[in-house]
Backbone as JSON, one array per atom type, in Angstrom:
{
  "sequence": "MICHTVFALIANDEVKHVIVGEFYDCNEIARLQYGQNAFAVEVTQIPTQAGDLFENGIFYRMVDGVKQIINPIPTAEQQCADLEEKVSELNELLTISQLALVDMMKGDI",
  "N": [[95.76, -38.53, 31.54], [97.39, -39.61, 28.53], [99.7, -42.14, 27.82], [100.73, -43.66, 25.71], [99.96, -43.91, 22.23], [97.44, -45.66, 20.63], [96.62, -47.83, 17.76], [94.27, -49.05, 15.42], [94.92, -51.38, 13.09], [93.59, -51.46, 10.06], [91.72, -53.48, 7.44], [89.94, -54.16, 4.5], [87.51, -53.13, 5.91], [87.78, -54.19, 8.49], [89.16, -54.65, 11.69], [92.21, -55.66, 11.94], [94.57, -55.82, 13.52], [95.79, -54.52, 16.68], [97.84, -51.9, 17.69], [100.51, -50.08, 19.48], [102.01, -46.85, 18.9], [103.3, -44.5, 16.64], [101.27, -42.56, 14.4], [102.27, -42.68, 11.49], [104.1, -44.42, 11.31], [102.53, -46.68, 12.16], [100.59, -46.92, 10.15], [102.1, -47.2, 7.93], [102.88, -49.78, 8.64], [100.43, -51.24, 8.52], [99.89, -50.96, 5.92], [102.01, -52.4, 4.51], [101.72, -54.79, 5.74], [98.98, -55.51, 5.25], [98.15, -54.66, 2.92], [97.89, -52.12, 0.36], [95.65, -50.74, 0.51], [94.99, -50.86, 3.15], [94.96, -49.28, 6.51], [95.76, -47.34, 9.16], [94.1, -46.4, 12.28], [93.5, -44.18, 14.98], [92.81, -45.37, 18.22], [92.96, -44.79, 20.88], [91.06, -44.21, 22.78], [88.97, -46.21, 22.45], [87.7, -49.26, 23.03], [88.68, -51.37, 21.03], [89.23, -54.43, 19.26], [91.0, -57.28, 17.54], [89.22, -58.31, 14.81], [87.02, -56.93, 15.05], [84.68, -54.72, 13.51], [85.08, -51.93, 11.05], [83.15, -49.39, 9.99], [82.25, -46.71, 7.96], [83.73, -44.76, 9.71], [82.95, -45.68, 12.16], [83.37, -47.89, 14.92], [82.49, -51.27, 15.23], [81.34, -54.1, 17.0], [80.49, -57.49, 16.39], [78.03, -59.17, 18.33], [76.76, -62.03, 19.45], [75.55, -62.4, 16.95], [74.71, -59.91, 16.47], [75.29, -56.53, 15.16], [77.13, -54.33, 17.12], [77.58, -50.82, 18.28], [80.86, -49.91, 19.17], [81.53, -48.06, 21.84], [83.36, -45.18, 22.56], [85.75, -44.95, 25.4], [85.22, -42.65, 27.92], [87.45, -39.7, 28.45], [89.76, -38.81, 31.01], [89.47, -35.87, 31.34], [86.83, -35.33, 30.29], [85.35, -36.94, 32.0], [85.61, -35.52, 34.26], [84.38, -33.03, 33.57], [81.78, -33.78, 32.94], [81.21, -34.62, 35.81], [81.4, -31.98, 37.28], [79.39, -30.77, 35.85], [77.05, -32.19, 36.93], [77.49, -31.91, 39.71], [76.9, -29.07, 39.65], [74.37, -29.2, 39.02], [73.27, -30.48, 41.03], [73.74, -28.74, 43.13], [72.18, -26.64, 42.52], [69.64, -27.8, 42.68], [69.59, -28.22, 45.46], [69.72, -25.54, 46.25], [67.12, -24.84, 45.67], [65.64, -26.6, 47.04], [66.25, -25.9, 49.81], [65.22, -23.19, 49.82], [62.58, -23.68, 49.56], [62.13, -25.34, 51.95], [62.64, -23.12, 53.78], [60.51, -21.51, 53.27], [58.34, -23.11, 53.93], [58.68, -23.22, 56.59], [58.47, -20.79, 57.48], [55.79, -20.71, 57.2], [54.51, -20.26, 54.82], [54.03, -22.15, 52.78]],
  "CA": [[96.89, -38.37, 30.54], [97.79, -40.75, 27.71], [101.31, -42.06, 27.75], [100.88, -44.4, 24.55], [98.91, -43.75, 21.36], [96.95, -46.85, 20.26], [96.2, -47.69, 16.48], [93.98, -50.28, 15.01], [95.15, -51.78, 11.59], [92.39, -51.83, 9.22], [91.87, -53.65, 5.98], [88.72, -54.73, 4.27], [86.35, -52.92, 6.81], [87.93, -55.33, 9.7], [90.35, -54.57, 12.56], [93.26, -56.98, 11.84], [95.54, -55.8, 14.68], [95.83, -53.15, 17.44], [99.24, -51.67, 18.3], [100.79, -48.86, 19.95], [102.91, -46.4, 18.15], [103.28, -43.2, 16.08], [100.27, -42.7, 13.16], [102.92, -42.72, 10.31], [104.63, -45.86, 11.41], [101.55, -47.87, 12.1], [99.94, -46.67, 8.85], [102.97, -47.98, 6.97], [102.8, -51.21, 8.95], [99.06, -51.47, 8.18], [100.06, -51.05, 4.38], [103.04, -53.37, 4.36], [101.29, -56.24, 6.23], [97.52, -56.04, 4.76], [98.07, -54.35, 1.3], [97.94, -50.79, 0.07], [94.38, -49.97, 0.85], [95.08, -50.91, 4.64], [95.42, -48.02, 6.99], [95.83, -47.3, 10.84], [93.06, -45.41, 13.06], [93.64, -43.96, 16.39], [91.79, -45.84, 19.05], [93.28, -44.91, 22.28], [89.68, -44.3, 23.68], [88.16, -46.91, 21.76], [88.26, -50.66, 23.36], [88.25, -52.32, 20.02], [90.15, -55.46, 18.98], [91.09, -57.74, 16.01], [87.92, -58.98, 14.2], [86.07, -55.91, 15.16], [84.42, -53.89, 12.22], [85.17, -50.28, 11.04], [82.57, -49.0, 8.76], [82.06, -45.08, 7.75], [84.43, -43.97, 10.75], [82.5, -46.18, 13.37], [83.96, -49.36, 15.13], [81.37, -52.4, 15.57], [81.62, -55.61, 17.28], [79.31, -58.71, 16.37], [77.64, -59.96, 19.52], [75.6, -62.99, 19.28], [75.12, -62.11, 15.41], [74.29, -58.29, 16.25], [76.34, -55.62, 15.22], [76.94, -53.22, 18.21], [78.7, -50.0, 18.12], [81.66, -49.73, 20.55], [81.52, -46.53, 22.52], [84.54, -44.84, 23.31], [85.71, -44.68, 26.9], [85.6, -41.15, 28.15], [88.9, -39.48, 28.91], [89.64, -38.19, 32.64], [88.99, -34.6, 31.15], [85.49, -35.44, 29.92], [84.72, -37.46, 33.16], [85.58, -34.43, 35.23], [83.34, -31.99, 33.09], [80.4, -34.44, 33.48], [81.07, -34.71, 37.39], [81.23, -30.9, 37.69], [77.95, -30.43, 35.42], [76.17, -33.02, 37.69], [77.58, -31.14, 40.93], [76.29, -27.77, 39.51], [72.89, -29.25, 38.87], [72.6, -30.81, 42.38], [73.78, -27.59, 43.88], [70.81, -25.86, 42.12], [68.52, -28.69, 43.34], [69.83, -27.96, 46.93], [69.27, -24.31, 46.84], [65.66, -24.81, 45.39], [65.25, -27.36, 48.27], [66.46, -24.87, 51.0], [64.39, -21.98, 49.83], [61.35, -24.3, 49.86], [62.12, -25.44, 53.42], [62.47, -21.67, 54.55], [59.2, -20.93, 53.02], [57.62, -23.97, 55.0], [59.07, -23.18, 58.2], [57.73, -19.43, 57.71], [54.16, -21.09, 56.96], [54.05, -19.81, 53.5], [53.49, -23.37, 51.93]],
  "C": [[97.18, -39.72, 29.8], [99.32, -40.76, 27.68], [101.63, -42.97, 26.36], [99.66, -44.16, 23.65], [98.63, -45.11, 20.64], [96.41, -46.88, 19.03], [95.54, -48.86, 16.19], [94.48, -50.33, 13.43], [94.01, -52.3, 10.94], [92.42, -52.12, 7.82], [90.57, -54.37, 5.68], [87.45, -54.3, 5.39], [86.58, -53.68, 8.17], [89.3, -54.58, 10.47], [91.26, -56.02, 12.57], [94.0, -57.0, 13.06], [95.4, -54.39, 15.33], [97.09, -53.21, 17.88], [99.42, -50.31, 18.82], [101.95, -48.17, 19.32], [102.56, -44.73, 17.8], [102.16, -43.65, 14.64], [101.17, -43.2, 12.02], [103.48, -44.15, 10.23], [103.64, -47.04, 11.37], [100.87, -47.73, 10.97], [100.82, -47.41, 7.98], [102.78, -49.59, 7.35], [101.58, -51.91, 8.51], [99.43, -51.8, 6.55], [100.92, -52.21, 3.91], [102.45, -54.8, 4.76], [99.98, -56.68, 5.55], [97.23, -55.54, 3.31], [97.99, -52.74, 1.3], [96.62, -50.12, 0.43], [94.22, -50.09, 2.32], [95.35, -49.61, 5.09], [95.25, -48.25, 8.65], [94.73, -46.22, 11.2], [93.41, -45.48, 14.41], [92.61, -44.47, 17.23], [92.02, -45.86, 20.5], [92.08, -44.98, 23.33], [88.85, -45.42, 23.37], [88.51, -48.4, 22.08], [88.17, -51.67, 22.19], [89.64, -53.48, 20.01], [90.1, -56.34, 17.74], [89.65, -58.45, 15.94], [86.79, -57.89, 14.42], [86.01, -55.1, 13.69], [84.5, -52.53, 12.35], [84.62, -50.0, 9.87], [82.15, -47.44, 8.88], [82.69, -44.35, 9.17], [83.65, -44.49, 12.12], [82.97, -47.59, 13.56], [82.55, -50.12, 15.7], [81.9, -53.48, 16.15], [80.32, -56.43, 17.31], [79.39, -59.37, 17.87], [76.42, -60.81, 19.45], [74.98, -62.44, 17.95], [74.42, -60.91, 15.41], [75.51, -57.61, 16.28], [76.17, -54.64, 16.09], [77.94, -52.21, 18.12], [79.56, -50.11, 19.34], [82.03, -48.27, 20.59], [82.78, -46.3, 23.03], [84.56, -44.64, 24.81], [86.1, -43.27, 27.1], [86.98, -40.9, 28.76], [88.63, -38.74, 30.57], [88.99, -36.8, 32.5], [87.26, -34.57, 30.9], [84.89, -35.98, 31.15], [84.5, -36.3, 34.24], [84.59, -33.36, 34.88], [82.08, -32.63, 33.34], [80.27, -34.25, 34.92], [80.62, -33.22, 37.57], [79.7, -30.43, 37.11], [77.12, -30.93, 36.48], [76.42, -32.04, 39.16], [76.75, -29.9, 40.89], [74.83, -28.15, 39.51], [72.4, -29.97, 40.26], [72.88, -29.68, 43.47], [72.69, -26.68, 43.77], [69.66, -26.45, 42.71], [68.49, -28.18, 44.88], [69.26, -26.69, 47.3], [67.55, -24.21, 46.75], [65.12, -25.47, 47.01], [65.17, -26.42, 49.73], [65.52, -23.85, 50.94], [62.97, -22.4, 50.12], [61.03, -24.58, 51.36], [61.91, -24.25, 54.27], [61.17, -21.35, 54.63], [58.17, -21.75, 53.89], [57.73, -23.54, 56.29], [58.53, -21.67, 58.57], [56.25, -19.73, 57.65], [53.78, -20.52, 55.73], [53.56, -20.69, 52.6], [52.28, -23.86, 52.55]]
}
């Protein structure tokens, strides 16, 4: 569950500041602070900070002179869905293993 929406204020392809608020307000703050071409982008699940880059809708961070993509943090819902899929896969493997064990005990293998 998200309690606050986080926005990056972008100007000249750079994250200038990260703030909490509503889109309209954050977008207006970006334009007032950094010029008419500045804008806000919602980053609640993206761990970005001032100085990061924003190019073609993707956030990057320079690390030791290398531009690296900043991957979003999965939401609780995404984590649950991933875990449910893994549990399903494990249950399938367990069933196959159990069937193989039964066959071995019968002497079929």
